[in-house]
Amino acid sequence: MPTHRATFCRNAAASSRTSLAARTQRRPLSHVACKSAMAGTASSVLLDSIQADPAFAEQLHDLPAFSTLLGCHMQFHALVNEHAPLKRAKTQVSDEQGVFRRHITAEPINSAHYRVQTLSGPPPIDWAHHTFAVLPGACYCKSSVYTAPDCLTPHLELETGTHGDGSSLLLYINMDPRLSLVCHPHYLDHLYCTAPPGASSSWMELEKHAQQQPGFQRFTSSSLHVRACCASAILFNVQADEEGISAMKDVVAKAAHIWVAWLKAGGSNSATDAEAVKAAAGQAAGLDQQQLLQELSLNDAAWRGFPRRESAAAMQRRAWGDAAIEDYWDSTAGAARIRL
């Protein structure tokens, strides 16, 4: 669920300055922590593809923060891919490798390069993507793994970006609830306040751990739309120094491990399975199966469709044009019209 795109767009409108991070020592991005299951597309393959893209290779050289954040997303991919192989998925609007690209030059975005890598996975994973946007002095990165429409296991989303002069980074990672946390307290307690089998902590214990890290400061969005969707999110500004970056990578890894543990424990975790519903949601507030499936579908659509309702949406539509922005949003959401 995007929280930083509006900030990125504001940065894009005034990005002629050089960031503080760009004046720090430049380090090449390596394939460290990028081992992944051979059945899926390895993070090293994705990284090579990004590094071979001139616009993104230039930013990797000029903006060390992008290298740092890209490394976090490749780590995220590797950890998910190890259990649930993610393969590049060609779409109606991508190239042969499942990459959707656009270079936006219209006001107010001013020469931003966007790249969406679309992926598919084994059940219960329905769709995934890695999205990167760069312009001089700023970057925005988002990775999402969406579970099937009838699956009770949360989606997993990682969003990162630069702030201001680059001395601070934004970290957002969330297990997007598939049911209302207000209406289904058993679901909240089970998936967010209990450690899954094989994990060392619960999601909420990880949030508490993150809060105690040096250089971590809670981030609160000015948008009520965003805040309404952030109840379960681990959401912080992180100081972009060695200590803060190390802690950020650790939190991302631990969050991915918790989600993977729930994925392994739940199997298909379909709402059509009475035992799965009982384990994840208790009595599910008395809903019958059809009502439960409807709620799952509505929540699924809300998470995938959030870019259309956030504050940056109107500005993006003006800069991209109607057809291009719909291709972009549908690529990240895995909409039926762009799938082959």
mmCIF file of C-alpha atoms in Angstrom:
data_model
loop_
_atom_site.group_PDB
_atom_site.id
_atom_site.type_symbol
_atom_site.label_atom_id
_atom_site.label_comp_id
_atom_site.label_asym_id
_atom_site.label_seq_id
_atom_site.Cartn_x
_atom_site.Cartn_y
_atom_site.Cartn_z
ATOM 1 C CA MET A 1 0.000 0.000 0.000
ATOM 2 C CA PRO A 2 1.837 3.096 -1.219
ATOM 3 C CA THR A 3 2.746 5.761 1.293
ATOM 4 C CA HIS A 4 5.719 7.486 -0.306
ATOM 5 C CA ARG A 5 4.666 8.025 -3.925
ATOM 6 C CA ALA A 6 3.285 11.504 -3.261
ATOM 7 C CA THR A 7 6.562 12.525 -1.637
ATOM 8 C CA PHE A 8 8.458 11.072 -4.594
ATOM 9 C CA CYS A 9 6.327 13.086 -7.012
ATOM 10 C CA ARG A 10 6.957 16.251 -5.031
ATOM 11 C CA ASN A 11 10.675 15.507 -5.118
ATOM 12 C CA ALA A 12 10.387 14.913 -8.840
ATOM 13 C CA ALA A 13 8.991 18.376 -9.351
ATOM 14 C CA ALA A 14 12.033 19.954 -7.743
ATOM 15 C CA SER A 15 14.855 17.439 -8.165
ATOM 16 C CA SER A 16 17.632 19.490 -9.711
ATOM 17 C CA ARG A 17 19.490 19.521 -6.387
ATOM 18 C CA THR A 18 22.113 16.932 -5.444
ATOM 19 C CA SER A 19 21.180 14.780 -2.446
ATOM 20 C CA LEU A 20 23.328 14.371 0.628
ATOM 21 C CA ALA A 21 23.407 10.646 -0.040
ATOM 22 C CA ALA A 22 24.804 11.273 -3.523
ATOM 23 C CA ARG A 23 27.813 12.948 -1.952
ATOM 24 C CA THR A 24 28.636 9.931 0.184
ATOM 25 C CA GLN A 25 30.966 7.126 -0.815
ATOM 26 C CA ARG A 26 29.605 5.105 -3.746
ATOM 27 C CA ARG A 27 29.572 1.343 -3.341
ATOM 28 C CA PRO A 28 28.779 -1.135 -6.135
ATOM 29 C CA LEU A 29 25.702 -3.279 -5.534
ATOM 30 C CA SER A 30 26.656 -6.941 -5.297
ATOM 31 C CA HIS A 31 24.710 -10.181 -5.281
ATOM 32 C CA VAL A 32 25.126 -10.637 -1.529
ATOM 33 C CA ALA A 33 22.084 -12.341 0.043
ATOM 34 C CA CYS A 34 20.639 -12.978 -3.406
ATOM 35 C CA LYS A 35 20.613 -16.782 -3.443
ATOM 36 C CA SER A 36 17.196 -18.114 -4.344
ATOM 37 C CA ALA A 37 15.387 -21.216 -5.517
ATOM 38 C CA MET A 38 16.401 -22.277 -9.003
ATOM 39 C CA ALA A 39 12.758 -22.900 -9.940
ATOM 40 C CA GLY A 40 12.055 -19.189 -9.698
ATOM 41 C CA THR A 41 13.774 -16.147 -11.161
ATOM 42 C CA ALA A 42 16.799 -15.508 -8.961
ATOM 43 C CA SER A 43 17.244 -12.057 -7.498
ATOM 44 C CA SER A 44 20.691 -11.958 -9.107
ATOM 45 C CA VAL A 45 19.022 -12.270 -12.537
ATOM 46 C CA LEU A 46 16.668 -9.404 -11.734
ATOM 47 C CA LEU A 47 19.551 -7.331 -10.407
ATOM 48 C CA ASP A 48 21.608 -7.901 -13.564
ATOM 49 C CA SER A 49 18.650 -6.785 -15.658
ATOM 50 C CA ILE A 50 18.264 -3.571 -13.664
ATOM 51 C CA GLN A 51 21.983 -2.825 -13.767
ATOM 52 C CA ALA A 52 21.913 -3.290 -17.555
ATOM 53 C CA ASP A 53 19.177 -0.660 -17.919
ATOM 54 C CA PRO A 54 21.020 2.648 -18.637
ATOM 55 C CA ALA A 55 18.670 4.943 -16.701
ATOM 56 C CA PHE A 56 18.841 2.764 -13.598
ATOM 57 C CA ALA A 57 22.555 2.030 -13.909
ATOM 58 C CA GLU A 58 23.177 5.787 -13.906
ATOM 59 C CA GLN A 59 21.169 6.200 -10.704
ATOM 60 C CA LEU A 60 22.998 3.311 -9.056
ATOM 61 C CA HIS A 61 26.184 5.279 -9.678
ATOM 62 C CA ASP A 62 24.886 8.732 -8.780
ATOM 63 C CA LEU A 63 22.558 7.915 -5.874
ATOM 64 C CA PRO A 64 23.931 5.427 -3.315
ATOM 65 C CA ALA A 65 20.565 5.429 -1.538
ATOM 66 C CA PHE A 66 19.050 3.727 -4.594
ATOM 67 C CA SER A 67 21.686 1.009 -4.407
ATOM 68 C CA THR A 68 20.865 0.511 -0.724
ATOM 69 C CA LEU A 69 17.116 0.315 -1.283
ATOM 70 C CA LEU A 70 17.437 -1.880 -4.355
ATOM 71 C CA GLY A 71 19.492 -4.288 -2.230
ATOM 72 C CA CYS A 72 16.651 -4.436 0.322
ATOM 73 C CA HIS A 73 14.151 -5.341 -2.401
ATOM 74 C CA MET A 74 16.417 -7.992 -3.895
ATOM 75 C CA GLN A 75 16.839 -9.465 -0.389
ATOM 76 C CA PHE A 76 13.044 -9.427 -0.053
ATOM 77 C CA HIS A 77 12.701 -11.238 -3.389
ATOM 78 C CA ALA A 78 15.295 -13.861 -2.479
ATOM 79 C CA LEU A 79 13.635 -14.695 0.843
ATOM 80 C CA VAL A 80 10.183 -15.086 -0.729
ATOM 81 C CA ASN A 81 11.571 -16.908 -3.758
ATOM 82 C CA GLU A 82 13.277 -19.477 -1.568
ATOM 83 C CA HIS A 83 9.915 -20.881 -0.469
ATOM 84 C CA ALA A 84 7.563 -19.698 -3.226
ATOM 85 C CA PRO A 85 9.403 -19.457 -6.568
ATOM 86 C CA LEU A 86 8.551 -16.234 -8.377
ATOM 87 C CA LYS A 87 8.904 -16.275 -12.147
ATOM 88 C CA ARG A 88 8.985 -13.334 -14.520
ATOM 89 C CA ALA A 89 5.537 -12.933 -16.059
ATOM 90 C CA LYS A 90 5.100 -11.369 -19.482
ATOM 91 C CA THR A 91 1.961 -9.237 -19.832
ATOM 92 C CA GLN A 92 0.014 -7.501 -22.584
ATOM 93 C CA VAL A 93 1.947 -4.288 -21.879
ATOM 94 C CA SER A 94 5.439 -5.591 -20.972
ATOM 95 C CA ASP A 95 8.460 -6.798 -22.870
ATOM 96 C CA GLU A 96 9.310 -10.499 -23.209
ATOM 97 C CA GLN A 97 10.827 -10.565 -19.714
ATOM 98 C CA GLY A 98 7.795 -9.055 -18.004
ATOM 99 C CA VAL A 99 9.239 -5.546 -17.688
ATOM 100 C CA PHE A 100 6.993 -2.528 -18.173
ATOM 101 C CA ARG A 101 8.965 0.720 -18.690
ATOM 102 C CA ARG A 102 8.042 4.353 -19.046
ATOM 103 C CA HIS A 103 10.051 7.574 -19.128
ATOM 104 C CA ILE A 104 7.790 10.384 -17.921
ATOM 105 C CA THR A 105 8.851 13.884 -18.910
ATOM 106 C CA ALA A 106 5.604 15.833 -18.474
ATOM 107 C CA GLU A 107 5.109 18.284 -15.618
ATOM 108 C CA PRO A 108 5.253 17.991 -12.693
ATOM 109 C CA ILE A 109 7.233 14.724 -12.699
ATOM 110 C CA ASN A 110 10.127 15.897 -14.898
ATOM 111 C CA SER A 111 12.164 13.025 -16.344
ATOM 112 C CA ALA A 112 11.352 10.103 -14.093
ATOM 113 C CA HIS A 113 12.096 6.551 -15.222
ATOM 114 C CA TYR A 114 9.650 3.853 -14.093
ATOM 115 C CA ARG A 115 10.268 0.124 -14.283
ATOM 116 C CA VAL A 116 7.817 -2.609 -13.216
ATOM 117 C CA GLN A 117 8.913 -6.246 -13.153
ATOM 118 C CA THR A 118 5.828 -8.464 -13.047
ATOM 119 C CA LEU A 119 5.976 -11.981 -11.620
ATOM 120 C CA SER A 120 3.757 -14.983 -10.989
ATOM 121 C CA GLY A 121 4.077 -17.646 -8.317
ATOM 122 C CA PRO A 122 2.684 -20.986 -7.193
ATOM 123 C CA PRO A 123 -0.617 -21.118 -5.275
ATOM 124 C CA PRO A 124 -1.606 -19.449 -3.092
ATOM 125 C CA ILE A 125 0.465 -16.625 -4.644
ATOM 126 C CA ASP A 126 -1.492 -14.889 -7.381
ATOM 127 C CA TRP A 127 0.763 -12.032 -8.549
ATOM 128 C CA ALA A 128 3.891 -10.092 -7.605
ATOM 129 C CA HIS A 129 5.822 -7.082 -8.817
ATOM 130 C CA HIS A 130 8.933 -5.012 -8.179
ATOM 131 C CA THR A 131 8.498 -1.352 -9.082
ATOM 132 C CA PHE A 132 11.354 1.155 -9.220
ATOM 133 C CA ALA A 133 11.158 4.837 -10.082
ATOM 134 C CA VAL A 134 14.206 7.071 -10.317
ATOM 135 C CA LEU A 135 15.048 10.644 -11.199
ATOM 136 C CA PRO A 136 18.054 12.816 -10.355
ATOM 137 C CA GLY A 137 18.369 12.918 -6.572
ATOM 138 C CA ALA A 138 15.408 10.713 -5.643
ATOM 139 C CA CYS A 139 14.101 7.167 -5.872
ATOM 140 C CA TYR A 140 11.001 5.163 -4.983
ATOM 141 C CA CYS A 141 10.814 1.357 -4.719
ATOM 142 C CA LYS A 142 7.922 -1.000 -4.070
ATOM 143 C CA SER A 143 7.587 -4.785 -4.019
ATOM 144 C CA SER A 144 4.303 -6.628 -3.521
ATOM 145 C CA VAL A 145 3.354 -10.298 -3.298
ATOM 146 C CA TYR A 146 -0.395 -10.852 -3.573
ATOM 147 C CA THR A 147 -2.060 -14.029 -2.388
ATOM 148 C CA ALA A 148 -5.071 -15.521 -4.160
ATOM 149 C CA PRO A 149 -8.453 -13.791 -3.911
ATOM 150 C CA ASP A 150 -9.857 -16.527 -1.635
ATOM 151 C CA CYS A 151 -6.719 -16.819 0.527
ATOM 152 C CA LEU A 152 -6.731 -15.746 4.177
ATOM 153 C CA THR A 153 -2.939 -15.284 4.262
ATOM 154 C CA PRO A 154 -2.098 -11.557 4.051
ATOM 155 C CA HIS A 155 -0.427 -9.965 1.070
ATOM 156 C CA LEU A 156 3.154 -8.810 1.674
ATOM 157 C CA GLU A 157 4.342 -5.345 0.605
ATOM 158 C CA LEU A 158 7.635 -3.507 0.972
ATOM 159 C CA GLU A 159 7.922 0.169 0.091
ATOM 160 C CA THR A 160 11.016 2.338 0.420
ATOM 161 C CA GLY A 161 12.185 5.715 -0.787
ATOM 162 C CA THR A 162 14.401 8.702 -0.189
ATOM 163 C CA HIS A 163 13.426 11.731 1.877
ATOM 164 C CA GLY A 164 14.526 15.286 1.163
ATOM 165 C CA ASP A 165 18.313 15.513 0.928
ATOM 166 C CA GLY A 166 18.737 11.751 1.160
ATOM 167 C CA SER A 167 19.878 11.680 4.793
ATOM 168 C CA SER A 168 16.677 9.804 5.707
ATOM 169 C CA LEU A 169 14.983 6.805 4.095
ATOM 170 C CA LEU A 170 11.383 5.657 4.322
ATOM 171 C CA LEU A 171 10.608 2.053 5.293
ATOM 172 C CA TYR A 172 7.111 0.615 4.958
ATOM 173 C CA ILE A 173 6.518 -3.115 5.193
ATOM 174 C CA ASN A 174 3.131 -4.652 5.778
ATOM 175 C CA MET A 175 1.269 -7.917 5.824
ATOM 176 C CA ASP A 176 -1.872 -6.481 4.227
ATOM 177 C CA PRO A 177 -4.823 -7.922 6.165
ATOM 178 C CA ARG A 178 -7.268 -9.887 4.046
ATOM 179 C CA LEU A 179 -10.029 -9.365 6.607
ATOM 180 C CA SER A 180 -10.966 -6.307 8.650
ATOM 181 C CA LEU A 181 -8.849 -6.153 11.789
ATOM 182 C CA VAL A 182 -11.671 -4.240 13.464
ATOM 183 C CA CYS A 183 -14.349 -6.826 12.729
ATOM 184 C CA HIS A 184 -12.193 -9.948 13.097
ATOM 185 C CA PRO A 185 -10.149 -9.757 16.332
ATOM 186 C CA HIS A 186 -9.261 -13.464 16.162
ATOM 187 C CA TYR A 187 -7.642 -12.856 12.757
ATOM 188 C CA LEU A 188 -5.671 -9.945 14.246
ATOM 189 C CA ASP A 189 -4.480 -11.956 17.253
ATOM 190 C CA HIS A 190 -3.660 -15.032 15.190
ATOM 191 C CA LEU A 191 -1.674 -13.486 12.340
ATOM 192 C CA TYR A 192 -0.208 -10.350 13.925
ATOM 193 C CA CYS A 193 0.177 -11.037 17.653
ATOM 194 C CA THR A 194 1.251 -14.699 17.480
ATOM 195 C CA ALA A 195 4.564 -15.978 16.142
ATOM 196 C CA PRO A 196 4.025 -18.417 13.263
ATOM 197 C CA PRO A 197 5.608 -21.889 13.434
ATOM 198 C CA GLY A 198 9.347 -21.591 12.770
ATOM 199 C CA ALA A 199 9.570 -17.830 13.398
ATOM 200 C CA SER A 200 11.206 -16.222 16.414
ATOM 201 C CA SER A 201 8.683 -13.407 16.854
ATOM 202 C CA SER A 202 5.228 -12.179 15.944
ATOM 203 C CA TRP A 203 4.600 -9.267 13.576
ATOM 204 C CA MET A 204 3.844 -6.894 16.436
ATOM 205 C CA GLU A 205 6.956 -7.995 18.330
ATOM 206 C CA LEU A 206 8.956 -7.161 15.210
ATOM 207 C CA GLU A 207 7.395 -3.689 15.095
ATOM 208 C CA LYS A 208 8.436 -3.156 18.741
ATOM 209 C CA HIS A 209 11.947 -4.331 17.859
ATOM 210 C CA ALA A 210 12.086 -1.879 14.936
ATOM 211 C CA GLN A 211 10.994 0.989 17.160
ATOM 212 C CA GLN A 212 13.987 0.327 19.433
ATOM 213 C CA GLN A 213 16.545 0.539 16.626
ATOM 214 C CA PRO A 214 18.841 3.582 16.477
ATOM 215 C CA GLY A 215 17.895 6.022 13.749
ATOM 216 C CA PHE A 216 14.297 4.720 13.468
ATOM 217 C CA GLN A 217 11.518 7.296 13.867
ATOM 218 C CA ARG A 218 7.846 6.539 13.338
ATOM 219 C CA PHE A 219 6.380 7.954 10.141
ATOM 220 C CA THR A 220 2.799 9.224 10.126
ATOM 221 C CA SER A 221 1.218 10.121 6.805
ATOM 222 C CA SER A 222 -0.838 13.284 6.445
ATOM 223 C CA SER A 223 -3.311 11.268 4.337
ATOM 224 C CA LEU A 224 -6.237 9.682 6.160
ATOM 225 C CA HIS A 225 -6.549 7.213 3.262
ATOM 226 C CA VAL A 226 -3.013 6.038 3.995
ATOM 227 C CA ARG A 227 -3.443 6.007 7.762
ATOM 228 C CA ALA A 228 -6.617 3.929 7.422
ATOM 229 C CA CYS A 229 -4.587 1.227 5.679
ATOM 230 C CA CYS A 230 -1.524 1.324 7.942
ATOM 231 C CA ALA A 231 -2.768 -0.236 11.177
ATOM 232 C CA SER A 232 -0.569 -3.306 10.740
ATOM 233 C CA ALA A 233 2.322 -1.632 8.903
ATOM 234 C CA ILE A 234 5.881 -1.351 10.170
ATOM 235 C CA LEU A 235 6.424 2.252 9.091
ATOM 236 C CA PHE A 236 9.473 4.363 9.936
ATOM 237 C CA ASN A 237 11.843 7.029 8.734
ATOM 238 C CA VAL A 238 15.339 5.569 8.961
ATOM 239 C CA GLN A 239 18.585 7.486 9.253
ATOM 240 C CA ALA A 240 20.615 6.725 6.125
ATOM 241 C CA ASP A 241 23.863 5.925 7.913
ATOM 242 C CA GLU A 242 25.595 2.569 8.247
ATOM 243 C CA GLU A 243 23.843 1.663 11.499
ATOM 244 C CA GLY A 244 20.387 2.654 10.275
ATOM 245 C CA ILE A 245 20.759 0.840 6.947
ATOM 246 C CA SER A 246 21.969 -2.334 8.662
ATOM 247 C CA ALA A 247 18.985 -2.281 11.022
ATOM 248 C CA MET A 248 16.626 -1.617 8.112
ATOM 249 C CA LYS A 249 17.872 -4.685 6.221
ATOM 250 C CA ASP A 250 17.491 -6.764 9.373
ATOM 251 C CA VAL A 251 13.869 -5.654 9.853
ATOM 252 C CA VAL A 252 13.035 -6.400 6.202
ATOM 253 C CA ALA A 253 14.551 -9.879 6.493
ATOM 254 C CA LYS A 254 12.704 -10.660 9.730
ATOM 255 C CA ALA A 255 9.402 -9.397 8.278
ATOM 256 C CA ALA A 256 9.791 -11.570 5.176
ATOM 257 C CA HIS A 257 10.615 -14.588 7.360
ATOM 258 C CA ILE A 258 7.432 -14.087 9.412
ATOM 259 C CA TRP A 259 5.268 -13.860 6.283
ATOM 260 C CA VAL A 260 6.935 -16.883 4.670
ATOM 261 C CA ALA A 261 6.383 -18.843 7.888
ATOM 262 C CA TRP A 262 2.661 -18.036 7.753
ATOM 263 C CA LEU A 263 2.596 -18.977 4.075
ATOM 264 C CA LYS A 264 4.216 -22.347 4.829
ATOM 265 C CA ALA A 265 1.944 -22.983 7.801
ATOM 266 C CA GLY A 266 -1.269 -22.103 5.994
ATOM 267 C CA GLY A 267 -0.981 -23.952 2.704
ATOM 268 C CA SER A 268 -3.717 -22.729 0.378
ATOM 269 C CA ASN A 269 -5.415 -21.163 3.432
ATOM 270 C CA SER A 270 -8.577 -20.832 1.392
ATOM 271 C CA ALA A 271 -11.751 -19.401 2.856
ATOM 272 C CA THR A 272 -13.528 -22.357 1.221
ATOM 273 C CA ASP A 273 -11.845 -24.614 3.810
ATOM 274 C CA ALA A 274 -13.769 -24.523 7.112
ATOM 275 C CA GLU A 275 -10.727 -25.609 9.126
ATOM 276 C CA ALA A 276 -8.580 -22.853 7.601
ATOM 277 C CA VAL A 277 -11.237 -20.274 8.431
ATOM 278 C CA LYS A 278 -11.520 -21.519 11.994
ATOM 279 C CA ALA A 279 -7.738 -21.344 12.497
ATOM 280 C CA ALA A 280 -7.265 -17.888 10.959
ATOM 281 C CA ALA A 281 -10.504 -16.120 11.798
ATOM 282 C CA GLY A 282 -12.253 -18.084 14.520
ATOM 283 C CA GLN A 283 -15.979 -17.918 13.930
ATOM 284 C CA ALA A 284 -15.375 -15.118 11.364
ATOM 285 C CA ALA A 285 -17.957 -12.863 13.044
ATOM 286 C CA GLY A 286 -20.714 -15.241 12.043
ATOM 287 C CA LEU A 287 -20.228 -14.775 8.298
ATOM 288 C CA ASP A 288 -21.191 -17.602 6.000
ATOM 289 C CA GLN A 289 -18.726 -18.744 3.355
ATOM 290 C CA GLN A 290 -20.150 -16.546 0.601
ATOM 291 C CA GLN A 291 -20.027 -13.454 2.804
ATOM 292 C CA LEU A 292 -16.471 -14.254 3.848
ATOM 293 C CA LEU A 293 -15.351 -14.687 0.236
ATOM 294 C CA GLN A 294 -17.003 -11.380 -0.631
ATOM 295 C CA GLU A 295 -15.142 -9.597 2.173
ATOM 296 C CA LEU A 296 -11.852 -11.145 1.038
ATOM 297 C CA SER A 297 -12.528 -9.992 -2.526
ATOM 298 C CA LEU A 298 -13.346 -6.443 -1.441
ATOM 299 C CA ASN A 299 -10.201 -6.197 0.683
ATOM 300 C CA ASP A 300 -8.095 -7.657 -2.110
ATOM 301 C CA ALA A 301 -9.398 -5.072 -4.584
ATOM 302 C CA ALA A 302 -8.783 -2.271 -2.091
ATOM 303 C CA TRP A 303 -5.136 -3.201 -1.540
ATOM 304 C CA ARG A 304 -4.348 -3.690 -5.217
ATOM 305 C CA GLY A 305 -6.281 -0.606 -6.273
ATOM 306 C CA PHE A 306 -4.937 1.779 -3.660
ATOM 307 C CA PRO A 307 -2.761 3.793 -6.126
ATOM 308 C CA ARG A 308 -5.951 5.083 -7.731
ATOM 309 C CA ARG A 309 -7.131 6.714 -4.496
ATOM 310 C CA GLU A 310 -3.937 8.135 -3.022
ATOM 311 C CA SER A 311 -3.052 11.820 -3.140
ATOM 312 C CA ALA A 312 -0.577 11.480 -6.010
ATOM 313 C CA ALA A 313 -3.055 9.744 -8.327
ATOM 314 C CA ALA A 314 -4.444 12.834 -10.081
ATOM 315 C CA MET A 315 -0.964 14.269 -10.611
ATOM 316 C CA GLN A 316 0.270 10.975 -12.008
ATOM 317 C CA ARG A 317 -2.658 10.699 -14.389
ATOM 318 C CA ARG A 318 -1.939 14.176 -15.770
ATOM 319 C CA ALA A 319 1.742 13.390 -16.272
ATOM 320 C CA TRP A 320 1.307 9.875 -17.686
ATOM 321 C CA GLY A 321 -1.919 10.194 -19.638
ATOM 322 C CA ASP A 322 -4.959 7.973 -19.118
ATOM 323 C CA ALA A 323 -3.874 4.917 -21.127
ATOM 324 C CA ALA A 324 -0.317 4.744 -19.779
ATOM 325 C CA ILE A 325 -1.243 5.213 -16.124
ATOM 326 C CA GLU A 326 -3.879 2.465 -16.382
ATOM 327 C CA ASP A 327 -1.258 0.123 -17.881
ATOM 328 C CA TYR A 328 1.065 0.972 -14.985
ATOM 329 C CA TRP A 329 -1.515 0.503 -12.239
ATOM 330 C CA ASP A 330 -2.887 -2.677 -13.800
ATOM 331 C CA SER A 331 0.620 -4.115 -14.106
ATOM 332 C CA THR A 332 1.306 -3.673 -10.399
ATOM 333 C CA ALA A 333 -2.147 -5.010 -9.457
ATOM 334 C CA GLY A 334 -2.089 -8.019 -11.788
ATOM 335 C CA ALA A 335 -5.363 -6.970 -13.431
ATOM 336 C CA ALA A 336 -6.986 -9.525 -15.724
ATOM 337 C CA ARG A 337 -6.793 -7.277 -18.782
ATOM 338 C CA ILE A 338 -2.970 -7.211 -18.851
ATOM 339 C CA ARG A 339 -2.415 -10.927 -18.160
ATOM 340 C CA LEU A 340 -1.625 -13.410 -20.920
#
